[in-house]
CSV table of C-alpha atoms in Angstrom, one decimal:
chain,number,residue,atom,x,y,z
A,22,UNK,CA,17.1,7.3,-3.6
A,23,UNK,CA,15.6,7.7,-0.1
A,24,UNK,CA,13.0,10.1,-1.4
A,25,UNK,CA,12.1,7.9,-4.2
A,26,UNK,CA,11.9,4.8,-1.8
A,27,UNK,CA,9.8,6.8,0.6
A,28,UNK,CA,7.5,8.0,-2.1
A,29,UNK,CA,7.0,4.4,-3.4
A,30,UNK,CA,6.2,3.2,0.1
A,31,UNK,CA,4.0,5.9,0.8
A,32,UNK,CA,2.1,5.5,-2.5
A,33,UNK,CA,1.7,1.8,-1.9
A,34,UNK,CA,0.4,2.3,1.5
A,35,UNK,CA,-2.1,4.9,0.3
A,36,UNK,CA,-3.4,2.5,-2.4
A,37,UNK,CA,-3.5,-0.5,0.1
A,38,UNK,CA,-5.4,1.5,2.5
A,39,UNK,CA,-7.9,2.8,0.0
A,40,UNK,CA,-8.4,-0.8,-1.3
A,41,UNK,CA,-9.1,-2.1,2.2
A,42,UNK,CA,-11.5,0.8,3.0
A,43,UNK,CA,-13.4,0.1,-0.3
A,44,UNK,CA,-13.5,-3.5,0.5
A,45,UNK,CA,-14.8,-2.9,4.1
A,46,UNK,CA,-17.4,-0.4,3.0
A,47,UNK,CA,-19.0,-2.9,0.4
A,48,UNK,CA,-19.7,-5.7,2.9
A,49,UNK,CA,-21.3,-6.2,6.3
A,50,UNK,CA,-19.6,-7.1,9.6
A,51,UNK,CA,-20.7,-10.7,9.2
A,52,UNK,CA,-19.3,-10.9,5.6
A,53,UNK,CA,-16.1,-9.4,6.8
A,54,UNK,CA,-15.6,-11.8,9.5
A,55,UNK,CA,-16.0,-14.5,6.9
A,56,UNK,CA,-13.2,-13.0,5.0
A,57,UNK,CA,-14.8,-12.6,1.6
A,58,UNK,CA,-12.5,-11.4,-1.2
A,59,UNK,CA,-12.9,-8.4,-3.6
A,60,UNK,CA,-14.4,-10.8,-6.2
A,61,UNK,CA,-16.9,-12.3,-3.9
A,62,UNK,CA,-18.0,-9.0,-2.5
A,63,UNK,CA,-18.5,-7.6,-6.0
A,64,UNK,CA,-20.5,-10.6,-7.0
A,65,UNK,CA,-22.7,-10.2,-3.9
A,66,UNK,CA,-23.2,-6.6,-4.8
A,67,UNK,CA,-24.6,-7.8,-8.3
A,68,UNK,CA,-21.4,-6.9,-10.3
A,69,UNK,CA,-20.4,-10.3,-11.6
A,70,UNK,CA,-18.5,-8.6,-14.5
A,71,UNK,CA,-16.4,-6.7,-12.0
A,72,UNK,CA,-15.5,-10.1,-10.5
A,73,UNK,CA,-14.3,-11.4,-13.5
A,74,UNK,CA,-12.4,-8.4,-14.4
A,75,UNK,CA,-10.6,-8.7,-10.8
A,76,UNK,CA,-9.9,-12.4,-11.5
A,77,UNK,CA,-8.4,-11.7,-14.9
A,78,UNK,CA,-6.3,-8.8,-13.5
A,79,UNK,CA,-4.9,-11.1,-10.7
A,80,UNK,CA,-4.0,-13.7,-13.3
A,81,UNK,CA,-2.1,-11.2,-15.1
A,82,UNK,CA,-0.4,-9.1,-12.5
A,83,UNK,CA,0.4,-11.6,-9.9
A,84,UNK,CA,3.0,-13.5,-12.1
A,85,UNK,CA,4.9,-10.2,-12.7
A,86,UNK,CA,4.9,-9.7,-8.9
A,87,UNK,CA,6.4,-13.2,-8.3
A,88,UNK,CA,9.0,-12.6,-10.9
A,89,UNK,CA,9.9,-9.1,-9.3
A,90,UNK,CA,10.2,-10.8,-5.8
A,91,UNK,CA,12.2,-13.6,-6.9
A,92,UNK,CA,14.7,-11.5,-9.0
A,93,UNK,CA,16.8,-10.4,-5.9
A,94,UNK,CA,16.5,-13.8,-4.1
A,95,UNK,CA,19.4,-15.7,-5.4
A,96,UNK,CA,21.8,-12.8,-4.5
A,97,UNK,CA,20.2,-12.3,-1.2
A,98,UNK,CA,20.3,-16.2,-0.3
A,99,UNK,CA,23.9,-16.3,-1.5
A,100,UNK,CA,25.0,-13.3,0.7
A,101,UNK,CA,23.1,-15.3,3.7
A,102,UNK,CA,25.0,-18.4,2.7
A,103,UNK,CA,28.4,-16.8,2.6
A,104,UNK,CA,27.8,-15.6,6.2
A,105,UNK,CA,26.8,-19.2,7.3
A,106,UNK,CA,23.1,-18.5,8.0
A,107,UNK,CA,22.1,-20.9,4.9
A,108,UNK,CA,23.6,-23.9,3.4
A,109,UNK,CA,26.6,-23.4,1.2
A,110,UNK,CA,24.4,-24.7,-1.9
A,111,UNK,CA,22.8,-21.3,-2.1
A,112,UNK,CA,26.2,-19.4,-2.8
A,113,UNK,CA,27.4,-21.9,-5.5
A,114,UNK,CA,28.0,-20.3,-8.7
A,115,UNK,CA,27.3,-21.9,-12.2
A,116,UNK,CA,29.7,-21.8,-15.2
A,117,UNK,CA,28.5,-18.3,-16.1
A,118,UNK,CA,28.9,-17.0,-12.7
A,119,UNK,CA,25.2,-16.8,-11.7
A,120,UNK,CA,23.5,-18.4,-8.7
A,121,UNK,CA,21.6,-20.9,-10.8
A,122,UNK,CA,21.5,-23.3,-7.9
A,123,UNK,CA,20.1,-20.9,-5.5
A,124,UNK,CA,17.5,-19.7,-8.0
A,125,UNK,CA,16.3,-23.4,-8.6
A,126,UNK,CA,16.3,-23.9,-4.6
A,127,UNK,CA,14.3,-20.7,-4.0
A,128,UNK,CA,12.1,-21.1,-7.0
A,129,UNK,CA,11.1,-24.8,-6.1
A,130,UNK,CA,10.6,-23.9,-2.4
A,131,UNK,CA,8.3,-21.1,-3.3
A,132,UNK,CA,6.3,-23.1,-5.9
A,133,UNK,CA,6.0,-25.9,-3.3
A,134,UNK,CA,4.6,-23.4,-0.8
A,135,UNK,CA,2.2,-22.0,-3.3
A,136,UNK,CA,0.9,-25.4,-4.3
A,137,UNK,CA,0.4,-26.5,-0.6
A,138,UNK,CA,-1.5,-23.2,0.5
A,139,UNK,CA,-5.1,-22.6,-0.8
A,140,UNK,CA,-5.5,-19.6,-2.7
A,141,UNK,CA,-8.1,-18.1,-0.5
A,142,UNK,CA,-5.4,-18.2,2.2
A,143,UNK,CA,-2.5,-17.0,0.3
A,144,UNK,CA,-3.0,-13.3,0.9
A,145,UNK,CA,-3.0,-13.8,4.8
A,146,UNK,CA,0.3,-16.0,4.4
A,147,UNK,CA,1.8,-13.2,2.4
A,148,UNK,CA,0.8,-10.8,5.0
A,149,UNK,CA,2.3,-12.6,7.8
A,150,UNK,CA,5.4,-13.2,5.8
A,151,UNK,CA,5.8,-9.6,5.1
A,152,UNK,CA,5.4,-8.6,8.8
A,153,UNK,CA,7.7,-11.4,10.0
A,154,UNK,CA,10.5,-10.1,7.4
A,155,UNK,CA,10.0,-6.4,8.4
A,156,UNK,CA,10.3,-7.6,12.1
A,157,UNK,CA,13.4,-9.6,11.5
A,158,UNK,CA,15.0,-6.7,9.3
A,159,UNK,CA,14.3,-4.1,12.3
A,160,UNK,CA,15.7,-6.7,14.8
A,161,UNK,CA,18.9,-7.2,12.7
A,162,UNK,CA,19.2,-3.4,12.4
A,163,UNK,CA,19.1,-2.9,16.1
A,164,UNK,CA,21.7,-5.7,16.6
A,165,UNK,CA,23.9,-4.4,14.3
A,166,UNK,CA,23.9,-0.8,15.8
A,167,UNK,CA,24.7,-2.5,19.0
A,168,UNK,CA,27.8,-4.4,17.5
A,169,UNK,CA,26.2,-7.7,17.0
A,170,UNK,CA,26.8,-8.0,13.5
A,171,UNK,CA,28.5,-11.3,12.5
A,172,UNK,CA,28.7,-12.5,16.1
A,173,UNK,CA,27.1,-11.5,19.4
A,174,UNK,CA,29.2,-8.9,21.3
A,175,UNK,CA,26.5,-7.5,23.3
A,176,UNK,CA,24.3,-10.4,24.8
A,177,UNK,CA,22.1,-8.0,26.7
A,178,UNK,CA,21.1,-6.2,23.4
A,179,UNK,CA,20.5,-9.6,21.8
A,180,UNK,CA,18.4,-10.7,24.8
A,181,UNK,CA,16.2,-7.5,24.6
A,182,UNK,CA,15.6,-7.9,20.9
A,183,UNK,CA,14.4,-11.3,21.4
A,184,UNK,CA,12.1,-10.0,24.1
A,185,UNK,CA,10.8,-7.2,21.8
A,186,UNK,CA,10.0,-9.8,19.1
A,187,UNK,CA,8.2,-12.3,21.3
A,188,UNK,CA,6.3,-9.4,23.2
A,189,UNK,CA,5.2,-8.0,19.9
A,190,UNK,CA,4.1,-11.4,18.7
A,191,UNK,CA,2.1,-12.1,21.9
A,192,UNK,CA,0.6,-8.6,22.0
A,193,UNK,CA,-0.6,-8.9,18.4
A,194,UNK,CA,-2.1,-12.3,18.9
A,195,UNK,CA,-3.8,-11.5,22.1
A,196,UNK,CA,-5.2,-8.2,20.9
A,197,UNK,CA,-6.5,-9.9,17.8
A,198,UNK,CA,-8.0,-12.8,19.6
A,199,UNK,CA,-9.3,-10.9,22.7
A,200,UNK,CA,-10.4,-7.6,21.1
A,201,UNK,CA,-10.4,-7.2,17.3
A,202,UNK,CA,-11.9,-10.5,16.2
A,203,UNK,CA,-14.8,-10.5,18.6
A,204,UNK,CA,-15.8,-6.8,17.9
A,205,UNK,CA,-15.7,-7.5,14.1
A,206,UNK,CA,-17.8,-10.5,14.8
A,207,UNK,CA,-20.3,-8.3,16.8
A,208,UNK,CA,-19.4,-10.0,20.3
A,209,UNK,CA,-17.8,-8.9,23.3
A,210,UNK,CA,-14.2,-8.4,24.3
A,211,UNK,CA,-12.3,-11.2,25.9
A,212,UNK,CA,-11.0,-9.6,29.1
A,213,UNK,CA,-8.0,-11.7,30.0
A,214,UNK,CA,-6.7,-11.8,26.5
A,215,UNK,CA,-7.1,-8.1,25.9
A,216,UNK,CA,-5.3,-7.4,29.4
A,217,UNK,CA,-2.3,-9.7,28.2
A,218,UNK,CA,-2.1,-8.1,25.0
A,219,UNK,CA,-2.3,-4.6,26.7
A,220,UNK,CA,0.6,-5.6,29.2
A,221,UNK,CA,2.8,-6.8,26.3
A,222,UNK,CA,2.1,-3.6,24.5
A,223,UNK,CA,3.2,-1.6,27.5
A,224,UNK,CA,6.4,-3.8,27.7
A,225,UNK,CA,7.0,-2.6,24.0
A,226,UNK,CA,6.4,0.9,24.8
A,227,UNK,CA,9.0,0.8,27.6
């Protein structure tokens, strides 16, 4: 199972990197700063048929991805509710023993978020959500290894985990605003923000 999981993750990373490189190579720095999608870039390159193909593929594949993402959510939310991290409604079982109420709650909340967020921004929101979930998972793993599973037994470890999380958040934001975004837009690096990001990165390295 670990080898299969590692292979799946490696393949997913390789495909994502190749797709992003292809997207970056097809557009100028000004277009990249404006956040053009695959379809928009393909149309600008004179391949309107490719944009329609991409749009059709998104309509077909994204519902499948949503279903796959929602399948484990009721059990996950139920486990968190049993631990007291979520309201008890998430761990209520229906007559057939399934977490039907949790499914409706998660599905309704997800649908509401999808309706409220413009489609062009949805990819960025998904990326932020994945990054946040991975960060919280790693923080939870560190806490569990130091005996903080269920309740806090080592306050120092708990505090250091929060310091790491906020340092990573600050470093990423400062470096993005101070260095990455200006360079992509063809401007100059913002010194103070970049310095703060570098210092927070040093804290993470320590």
